[in-house]
Coordinates of C-alpha atoms and ligand atoms in Angstrom, one line a residue:
M231 CA 103.2 -14.3 -44.0
T232 CA 104.2 -17.9 -44.2
N233 CA 105.4 -19.8 -41.2
K234 CA 109.2 -19.3 -40.7
M235 CA 109.7 -22.9 -39.5
W236 CA 107.9 -24.8 -42.3
G237 CA 106.6 -22.2 -44.7
G238 CA 109.2 -22.8 -47.5
R239 CA 106.7 -24.3 -49.9
F240 CA 103.7 -22.2 -48.9
A241 CA 102.7 -19.0 -50.7
S242 CA 100.6 -17.6 -47.9
G243 CA 100.1 -18.2 -44.2
P244 CA 97.3 -20.2 -42.5
S245 CA 93.8 -18.7 -42.2
E246 CA 92.7 -17.3 -38.8
I247 CA 90.6 -20.4 -38.1
M248 CA 93.5 -22.7 -39.1
E249 CA 95.7 -20.9 -36.7
E250 CA 93.2 -21.3 -33.9
I251 CA 92.6 -25.0 -34.4
N252 CA 96.3 -25.7 -34.9
A253 CA 97.8 -23.8 -32.0
S254 CA 98.6 -25.6 -28.8
I255 CA 100.8 -22.9 -27.2
G256 CA 97.9 -21.8 -25.0
Y257 CA 98.4 -24.9 -22.9
D258 CA 101.7 -26.6 -24.0
Q259 CA 103.7 -23.6 -22.7
R260 CA 103.8 -25.4 -19.4
L261 CA 106.2 -27.8 -21.0
Y262 CA 108.8 -25.1 -21.4
N263 CA 111.2 -26.6 -18.9
Q264 CA 111.0 -30.0 -20.4
D265 CA 111.4 -28.6 -23.9
I266 CA 114.5 -26.7 -22.9
D267 CA 116.0 -29.6 -21.0
G268 CA 115.4 -31.8 -24.1
S269 CA 117.0 -29.2 -26.4
L270 CA 120.0 -28.8 -24.1
A271 CA 120.6 -32.5 -24.0
H272 CA 120.2 -32.8 -27.8
A273 CA 122.6 -29.8 -28.5
K274 CA 125.2 -31.3 -26.2
M275 CA 125.0 -34.6 -27.9
L276 CA 125.2 -33.0 -31.4
G277 CA 128.4 -31.3 -30.2
D278 CA 129.9 -34.4 -28.6
T279 CA 129.3 -36.4 -31.8
G280 CA 130.9 -33.7 -34.0
I281 CA 127.6 -32.9 -35.7
L282 CA 127.7 -29.3 -34.4
T283 CA 130.8 -27.3 -33.5
A284 CA 131.5 -26.7 -29.8
A285 CA 131.1 -22.9 -30.4
D286 CA 127.6 -23.4 -31.8
V287 CA 126.5 -25.7 -28.9
K288 CA 127.8 -23.1 -26.5
K289 CA 125.8 -20.3 -28.2
I290 CA 122.7 -22.5 -28.4
S291 CA 122.9 -23.6 -24.8
K292 CA 123.4 -20.1 -23.4
G293 CA 120.4 -18.9 -25.5
L294 CA 118.2 -21.7 -24.2
E295 CA 119.0 -20.9 -20.6
D296 CA 118.2 -17.2 -21.2
I297 CA 114.9 -18.2 -22.7
R298 CA 114.2 -20.4 -19.7
K299 CA 114.7 -17.4 -17.5
E300 CA 112.6 -15.2 -19.6
I301 CA 109.7 -17.6 -19.4
A302 CA 110.1 -18.2 -15.7
D303 CA 110.1 -14.4 -15.1
G304 CA 107.0 -14.0 -17.2
K305 CA 108.8 -11.9 -19.7
F306 CA 108.4 -14.2 -22.7
E307 CA 105.8 -13.3 -25.3
F308 CA 104.1 -16.5 -26.5
S309 CA 102.9 -16.3 -30.1
R310 CA 100.0 -18.3 -31.4
Q311 CA 101.4 -18.0 -34.9
L312 CA 104.3 -20.1 -33.8
E313 CA 101.8 -22.9 -32.8
D314 CA 103.5 -24.6 -29.9
I315 CA 106.1 -24.4 -27.3
H316 CA 108.8 -26.0 -29.5
M317 CA 108.5 -23.4 -32.2
N318 CA 108.1 -20.5 -29.8
V319 CA 111.4 -21.4 -28.1
E320 CA 113.2 -22.0 -31.3
Q321 CA 112.1 -18.7 -32.8
R322 CA 113.1 -16.8 -29.7
L323 CA 116.5 -18.6 -29.9
R324 CA 116.9 -17.3 -33.4
E325 CA 116.2 -13.7 -32.2
L326 CA 118.7 -14.1 -29.5
I327 CA 121.6 -15.9 -31.3
G328 CA 120.8 -15.6 -35.0
D329 CA 120.9 -18.3 -37.6
T330 CA 122.9 -20.7 -35.5
A331 CA 119.5 -21.4 -33.8
G332 CA 118.5 -23.3 -36.9
R333 CA 121.2 -25.9 -36.3
L334 CA 119.5 -27.1 -33.1
H335 CA 116.8 -29.0 -35.1
T336 CA 119.4 -31.2 -36.8
A337 CA 118.6 -34.9 -36.4
R338 CA 115.4 -34.0 -34.6
S339 CA 111.7 -33.4 -35.4
R340 CA 108.9 -31.9 -33.4
N341 CA 107.5 -35.4 -33.3
D342 CA 110.3 -36.9 -31.2
Q343 CA 110.6 -33.6 -29.4
V344 CA 107.0 -33.5 -28.2
A345 CA 107.0 -37.1 -27.2
T346 CA 110.2 -36.5 -25.1
D347 CA 108.9 -33.3 -23.5
F348 CA 105.6 -34.9 -22.6
K349 CA 107.2 -38.0 -21.2
L350 CA 109.4 -35.9 -19.0
Y351 CA 106.4 -34.0 -17.8
I352 CA 104.3 -37.1 -17.1
R353 CA 107.3 -38.7 -15.3
Q354 CA 107.7 -35.7 -13.0
T355 CA 104.0 -35.5 -12.4
I356 CA 103.9 -39.1 -11.5
D357 CA 106.6 -38.6 -8.9
H358 CA 104.8 -35.8 -7.4
L359 CA 101.4 -37.6 -7.3
A360 CA 103.1 -40.7 -5.8
E361 CA 104.4 -38.5 -3.0
Q362 CA 101.0 -37.0 -2.5
I363 CA 99.3 -40.4 -2.3
G364 CA 101.9 -41.4 0.2
T365 CA 101.2 -38.4 2.4
L366 CA 97.5 -39.2 2.3
Q367 CA 98.2 -42.8 3.3
Y368 CA 100.4 -41.5 6.2
V369 CA 97.6 -39.2 7.5
L370 CA 95.1 -42.1 7.3
A371 CA 97.4 -44.5 9.0
Q372 CA 97.9 -42.1 11.8
K373 CA 94.1 -41.7 12.2
A374 CA 93.9 -45.5 12.2
A375 CA 96.5 -45.8 15.0
E376 CA 94.8 -43.1 17.0
H377 CA 91.3 -44.6 16.6
A378 CA 92.1 -48.3 16.6
D379 CA 89.7 -48.9 19.4
V380 CA 86.8 -46.7 18.2
V381 CA 83.9 -49.0 17.2
M382 CA 81.6 -48.2 14.4
P383 CA 79.0 -50.1 12.3
G384 CA 80.5 -52.0 9.3
Y385 CA 78.2 -52.2 6.4
T386 CA 77.3 -54.3 3.4
H387 CA 74.5 -53.1 1.1
L388 CA 74.7 -50.0 3.4
Q389 CA 72.9 -52.2 6.0
S390 CA 74.5 -52.5 9.3
A391 CA 76.4 -55.8 9.1
Q392 CA 79.1 -56.3 11.8
P393 CA 80.8 -53.9 14.0
V394 CA 84.2 -52.7 12.9
T395 CA 86.7 -50.2 14.2
F396 CA 87.2 -46.7 12.8
G397 CA 90.9 -47.4 12.4
H398 CA 90.1 -50.5 10.3
H399 CA 88.0 -48.4 8.0
C400 CA 90.8 -45.9 7.6
L401 CA 93.2 -48.7 6.8
A402 CA 91.0 -50.0 4.0
Y403 CA 91.8 -46.8 2.2
V404 CA 95.4 -46.9 3.0
E405 CA 95.5 -50.3 1.2
M406 CA 93.6 -48.9 -1.9
L407 CA 96.0 -45.9 -2.0
G408 CA 98.9 -48.3 -1.7
R409 CA 97.8 -50.0 -4.9
D410 CA 97.2 -46.7 -6.6
R411 CA 100.7 -45.6 -5.8
S412 CA 102.2 -48.8 -7.1
R413 CA 100.2 -48.4 -10.3
F414 CA 101.8 -45.0 -10.9
K415 CA 105.3 -46.3 -10.1
D416 CA 104.8 -49.2 -12.4
A417 CA 103.6 -46.8 -15.2
R418 CA 106.7 -44.7 -14.5
K419 CA 109.0 -47.7 -15.1
R420 CA 107.5 -48.5 -18.4
L421 CA 107.5 -44.9 -19.7
N422 CA 111.1 -44.3 -18.9
E423 CA 112.5 -44.8 -22.4
C424 CA 113.7 -41.8 -24.4
P425 CA 112.0 -41.1 -27.8
L426 CA 114.5 -38.3 -28.7
G427 CA 116.4 -39.2 -31.9
A428 CA 113.6 -41.1 -33.5
A429 CA 113.3 -37.8 -35.5
A430 CA 110.1 -37.5 -37.6
L431 CA 109.4 -41.3 -37.7
A432 CA 112.3 -43.2 -39.3
G433 CA 115.3 -42.3 -37.3
T434 CA 118.1 -40.2 -38.8
S435 CA 121.2 -40.5 -41.0
F436 CA 123.3 -38.3 -38.6
P437 CA 125.6 -40.2 -36.3
I438 CA 123.7 -39.3 -33.1
D439 CA 124.2 -40.9 -29.7
R440 CA 120.7 -41.8 -28.4
K441 CA 122.1 -43.4 -25.3
Q442 CA 123.8 -40.1 -24.3
T443 CA 120.6 -38.1 -24.6
A444 CA 118.5 -40.8 -22.9
K445 CA 121.0 -40.8 -20.0
A446 CA 121.2 -37.0 -19.8
L447 CA 117.4 -36.8 -19.4
G448 CA 117.2 -39.5 -16.8
F449 CA 115.7 -42.1 -19.0
D450 CA 116.7 -45.8 -18.6
R451 CA 117.4 -46.3 -22.3
P452 CA 116.4 -45.0 -25.7
T453 CA 113.2 -46.3 -27.2
A454 CA 113.8 -49.2 -29.6
N455 CA 111.6 -48.4 -32.6
S456 CA 111.4 -45.0 -34.2
L457 CA 107.9 -45.4 -35.4
D458 CA 106.6 -46.5 -32.0
S459 CA 108.6 -43.7 -30.4
V460 CA 106.6 -40.9 -32.0
A461 CA 103.3 -42.8 -32.2
D462 CA 103.1 -43.9 -28.6
R463 CA 100.9 -42.2 -26.1
D464 CA 100.5 -45.2 -23.8
F465 CA 102.4 -43.4 -21.2
V466 CA 99.7 -40.7 -21.0
L467 CA 96.9 -43.3 -21.0
E468 CA 98.5 -45.3 -18.3
A469 CA 98.9 -42.2 -16.1
L470 CA 95.3 -41.3 -16.7
S471 CA 94.1 -44.8 -16.0
A472 CA 96.1 -44.9 -12.8
A473 CA 94.6 -41.5 -11.8
S474 CA 91.1 -42.7 -12.8
I475 CA 91.3 -45.8 -10.6
S476 CA 92.6 -43.8 -7.7
A477 CA 90.0 -41.1 -8.2
I478 CA 87.4 -43.8 -7.9
H479 CA 88.8 -44.7 -4.5
L480 CA 88.8 -41.0 -3.5
S481 CA 85.3 -40.7 -4.7
R482 CA 84.0 -43.6 -2.7
F483 CA 85.7 -42.3 0.4
A484 CA 84.3 -38.8 -0.3
E485 CA 80.8 -40.3 -0.5
E486 CA 81.2 -41.9 2.9
L487 CA 82.4 -38.7 4.4
V488 CA 79.3 -36.9 2.9
I489 CA 77.1 -39.6 4.5
W490 CA 79.0 -39.7 7.8
S491 CA 78.9 -35.9 8.2
S492 CA 75.1 -35.7 7.7
A493 CA 72.9 -34.8 10.6
E494 CA 71.3 -38.2 10.5
F495 CA 74.6 -40.0 10.8
R496 CA 76.8 -37.6 12.7
F497 CA 79.7 -40.1 12.6
I498 CA 82.4 -37.5 12.0
H499 CA 83.1 -33.9 12.4
L500 CA 84.6 -32.1 9.5
S501 CA 86.6 -28.9 10.2
D502 CA 85.6 -25.4 9.2
G503 CA 88.5 -25.4 6.8
Y504 CA 86.9 -28.1 4.6
T505 CA 83.2 -27.2 4.8
T506 CA 81.1 -24.3 3.8
G507 CA 78.0 -22.6 5.2
S508 CA 74.7 -21.9 3.5
S509 CA 73.7 -18.3 2.7
I510 CA 70.1 -19.0 3.6
M511 CA 70.2 -21.9 6.1
P512 CA 72.3 -20.9 9.1
Q513 CA 72.4 -24.4 10.6
K514 CA 74.2 -25.9 7.6
R515 CA 77.8 -27.1 7.3
N516 CA 78.1 -28.5 3.9
P517 CA 80.9 -31.0 3.0
D518 CA 81.7 -29.3 -0.3
A519 CA 85.3 -30.5 -0.4
A520 CA 84.2 -34.1 -0.1
E521 CA 81.5 -33.5 -2.8
L522 CA 84.0 -32.0 -5.2
I523 CA 86.5 -34.8 -4.6
R524 CA 83.6 -37.2 -5.3
A525 CA 82.9 -35.3 -8.6
K526 CA 86.5 -35.1 -9.9
I527 CA 86.4 -38.6 -11.2
G528 CA 84.1 -37.3 -13.9
R529 CA 86.7 -35.3 -15.6
I530 CA 89.6 -37.6 -14.8
L531 CA 88.0 -40.7 -16.3
G532 CA 86.7 -38.4 -19.0
A533 CA 90.2 -37.5 -20.0
F534 CA 91.2 -41.1 -20.2
N535 CA 88.2 -41.8 -22.3
S536 CA 88.8 -38.8 -24.5
L537 CA 92.5 -39.7 -25.3
A538 CA 91.6 -43.4 -25.8
I539 CA 89.1 -42.4 -28.4
V540 CA 91.6 -40.0 -30.0
M541 CA 94.2 -42.8 -30.3
K542 CA 92.1 -45.8 -31.3
G543 CA 92.0 -45.3 -35.0
L544 CA 95.3 -43.6 -35.7
P545 CA 97.6 -45.1 -38.2
L546 CA 101.4 -45.0 -37.5
A547 CA 103.2 -42.8 -36.9
Y548 CA 102.5 -39.3 -35.7
S549 CA 99.2 -37.6 -36.5
K550 CA 98.2 -34.1 -35.3
D551 CA 95.3 -35.7 -33.5
M552 CA 97.8 -36.6 -30.8
Q553 CA 98.2 -32.9 -29.9
E554 CA 94.8 -33.4 -28.2
D555 CA 96.6 -35.5 -25.5
K556 CA 97.8 -32.6 -23.5
E557 CA 94.9 -30.4 -22.5
V558 CA 92.9 -33.3 -21.1
A559 CA 95.9 -34.8 -19.3
F560 CA 96.9 -31.5 -17.7
D561 CA 93.3 -30.9 -16.5
A562 CA 92.8 -34.4 -15.2
L563 CA 96.2 -34.7 -13.4
D564 CA 95.9 -31.2 -12.0
N565 CA 92.5 -32.0 -10.6
Y566 CA 93.5 -35.4 -9.3
S567 CA 96.4 -33.7 -7.5
L568 CA 94.0 -31.1 -6.0
A569 CA 91.6 -33.9 -4.9
L570 CA 94.5 -35.6 -3.1
A571 CA 95.5 -32.4 -1.4
A572 CA 91.9 -31.7 -0.3
M573 CA 91.4 -35.2 0.9
T574 CA 94.6 -35.1 2.9
G575 CA 93.6 -31.8 4.6
M576 CA 90.1 -32.9 5.3
I577 CA 91.2 -36.2 6.8
S578 CA 93.9 -34.7 9.0
D579 CA 91.2 -32.4 10.5
M580 CA 88.5 -35.0 10.7
E581 CA 87.3 -36.2 14.1
P582 CA 85.2 -39.3 14.7
N583 CA 82.2 -38.9 17.0
V584 CA 83.1 -41.7 19.3
E585 CA 79.9 -42.0 21.3
R586 CA 77.7 -41.8 18.3
L587 CA 79.7 -44.4 16.4
A588 CA 79.6 -46.8 19.4
K589 CA 75.8 -46.4 19.7
S590 CA 75.3 -47.0 16.0
A591 CA 77.7 -49.9 16.1
G592 CA 75.3 -51.9 18.3
G593 CA 72.3 -51.2 16.2
G594 CA 70.8 -53.4 13.5
F595 CA 71.6 -56.6 15.5
S596 CA 75.2 -56.2 14.3
T597 CA 76.5 -58.9 16.7
A598 CA 74.2 -61.6 15.2
T599 CA 77.2 -63.3 13.5
D600 CA 78.9 -63.4 16.9
I601 CA 76.0 -65.5 18.2
A602 CA 76.2 -67.8 15.3
D603 CA 79.9 -68.2 15.7
W604 CA 79.4 -68.9 19.5
L605 CA 76.9 -71.6 18.7
V606 CA 79.5 -73.2 16.4
R607 CA 82.4 -72.8 18.7
V608 CA 80.8 -73.7 22.0
L609 CA 77.9 -76.0 21.1
A610 CA 79.7 -77.5 18.0
L611 CA 76.7 -76.9 15.8
P612 CA 77.2 -76.8 12.0
F613 CA 77.3 -73.1 10.9
R614 CA 74.2 -73.4 8.8
D615 CA 72.1 -74.5 11.8
A616 CA 73.7 -71.9 14.0
H617 CA 72.8 -69.3 11.3
H618 CA 69.1 -70.5 11.4
I619 CA 68.9 -70.4 15.2
T620 CA 70.4 -66.9 15.3
G621 CA 67.9 -65.8 12.8
S622 CA 65.1 -66.8 15.2
I623 CA 66.8 -65.0 18.1
V624 CA 67.1 -61.8 16.0
A625 CA 63.4 -62.1 15.0
M626 CA 62.5 -62.4 18.7
A627 CA 64.6 -59.3 19.6
E628 CA 63.1 -57.3 16.8
K629 CA 59.6 -58.3 18.0
Q630 CA 60.3 -57.2 21.5
D631 CA 62.1 -54.0 20.3
L632 CA 65.3 -55.0 22.1
Q633 CA 69.0 -55.1 21.2
L634 CA 70.5 -58.6 21.2
D635 CA 72.4 -58.1 24.5
Q636 CA 69.1 -56.9 26.1
L637 CA 67.4 -60.3 25.5
S638 CA 67.0 -62.6 28.5
L639 CA 68.8 -65.9 28.7
E640 CA 65.4 -67.6 29.2
D641 CA 64.2 -66.2 25.9
M642 CA 67.3 -67.3 24.0
Q643 CA 67.0 -70.8 25.6
K644 CA 63.5 -71.0 24.2
V645 CA 65.1 -71.1 20.7
E646 CA 68.1 -73.2 21.7
P647 CA 68.1 -74.8 25.2
K648 CA 71.8 -75.5 25.3
I649 CA 72.7 -71.7 25.2
T650 CA 74.4 -70.6 28.5
K651 CA 75.0 -67.1 29.9
D652 CA 78.5 -67.3 28.5
I653 CA 76.9 -66.2 25.2
F654 CA 76.6 -62.6 26.6
N655 CA 80.3 -62.3 26.4
V656 CA 80.1 -62.1 22.6
L657 CA 77.1 -59.9 22.4
S658 CA 78.8 -56.6 23.1
V659 CA 80.2 -54.6 20.2
E660 CA 83.6 -54.3 21.9
N661 CA 84.0 -58.0 22.4
S662 CA 82.8 -58.6 18.9
V663 CA 85.5 -56.5 17.3
K664 CA 88.1 -57.7 19.8
S665 CA 87.5 -61.2 18.7
R666 CA 88.2 -60.6 15.0
T667 CA 92.0 -61.1 15.3
S668 CA 92.5 -62.9 12.0
Y669 CA 95.1 -61.4 9.7
G670 CA 93.6 -58.2 8.2
G671 CA 90.7 -58.3 10.6
T672 CA 89.1 -55.5 12.6
A673 CA 90.4 -56.2 16.1
P674 CA 92.0 -53.1 17.7
T675 CA 95.2 -55.1 18.3
A676 CA 95.4 -56.1 14.6
V677 CA 94.5 -52.6 13.5
R678 CA 97.2 -51.0 15.7
K679 CA 99.8 -53.3 14.4
M680 CA 98.9 -52.8 10.7
A681 CA 98.7 -49.0 11.1
N682 CA 102.1 -48.9 12.7
K683 CA 103.5 -51.1 10.0
W684 CA 102.3 -48.6 7.4
I685 CA 103.5 -45.6 9.4
K686 CA 107.0 -47.1 9.6
A687 CA 107.1 -48.1 6.0
L688 CA 106.0 -44.7 4.8
E689 CA 108.4 -42.9 7.1
K690 CA 111.2 -45.1 5.8
E691 CA 110.4 -43.6 2.4
G692 CA 110.7 -40.2 3.8
L693 CA 106.9 -39.5 3.9
S694 CA 105.0 -37.8 6.6
S695 CA 102.2 -35.4 6.9
Ligands
LIG491 N1 102.3 -29.4 -31.0 C1 102.5 -30.7 -31.6 C2 101.9 -31.7 -30.6 O1 101.6 -31.4 -29.5 C3 103.9 -30.9 -31.8 C4 104.3 -31.9 -32.8 C5 104.0 -31.4 -34.1 N2 104.5 -32.2 -35.2 C6 104.2 -32.0 -36.4 N3 104.7 -32.7 -37.3 N4 103.2 -31.1 -36.7 O2 101.7 -32.8 -31.0

């Protein structure tokens, strides 16, 4: 049997394999709401412009709403022979209302139809993701406010560098996620132009009103070039690239959580809800959620890569290659969303091990920079000289197996005679972090202020945990 939608010039139907490679209904059925919304807007416009009669539009619209309900109720039978969601819906419409169904496709093509549907889907997904990111930011900002005074080691090269506060570390991710969120919002602005009415590629000779359909579907305006309208998948690539960058952030954080929750570090405690046990080693509490979040970047960046490669050599306008945009995007954005949810749950349950963090914060001569700064501030030495002197003091402490604040004043004066006991004020971890009050610095006062600023801003947007 030839295809009812396009089989006019065909003597026989597609081969089994052709059908298999051609069909997208297995995954694009999730676009059914967008497809029906697009068709309703299109039908109404066709009526308003006198292209269809009011009676036909009424019949079509009623039929489309009935189909929406059938699909939502799980009563719709999707057919692979009908390739995709667009033709499945149209064929069902024909069954429900008869030949009038065939008038819906006036001044439209599946090319502008699929671009419209997918844009609507990506737009809605972006809105949801942006909210999820905001919720994670909120949870992190609350942790930051709560633990603004908790000291911990700050690292560079994963070597103890300078003490920081736990709240400060949380806020670093709030900033990253803030940029991630703005990347999605920015992509949303750019994608919000309606391709419907571009038809197959050249526009249409019917007197359609593209502004009307654009407005009805919540777009800012119609797209301005019909070729571009059906050939563009930038909006998918942008969403995937925003997801990839954000997934990199989640992955870095997840890696830290894996390290921090290890028996060697014991910096944090992860809840039962976000860890698993081992079937053989009873002592284990594995940070599986963190590990899986760390891994999700693989398929998310993979999806970007995959679609970028699909698109890179395509001549204008539409090519069937572009059907490959959906499966990877669905998978990537679903998994990114899941990673955000898992991270949010894990973080809201996470508890820092305050004593352990404080003990580690003083290790590795982490207040050495504070000695150098003291030599500059109090003795007016050039920083490079102060750095050198401090290096000698650290070497001495290392040799005697002591922390910096356990060294005697006499020993320090052997290195630099002008050092006074006042230097001991800067050797404690608490004083070290307290002193870092510069804007964006780790001092508890600064952290508390910044955390509260975020909490307020996010609450103003209606976000909370
Ligand atoms: N299922 C197709 C897709 O996802 C719809 C567009 C098909 N257009 C066409 N001329 N074959 O891209």
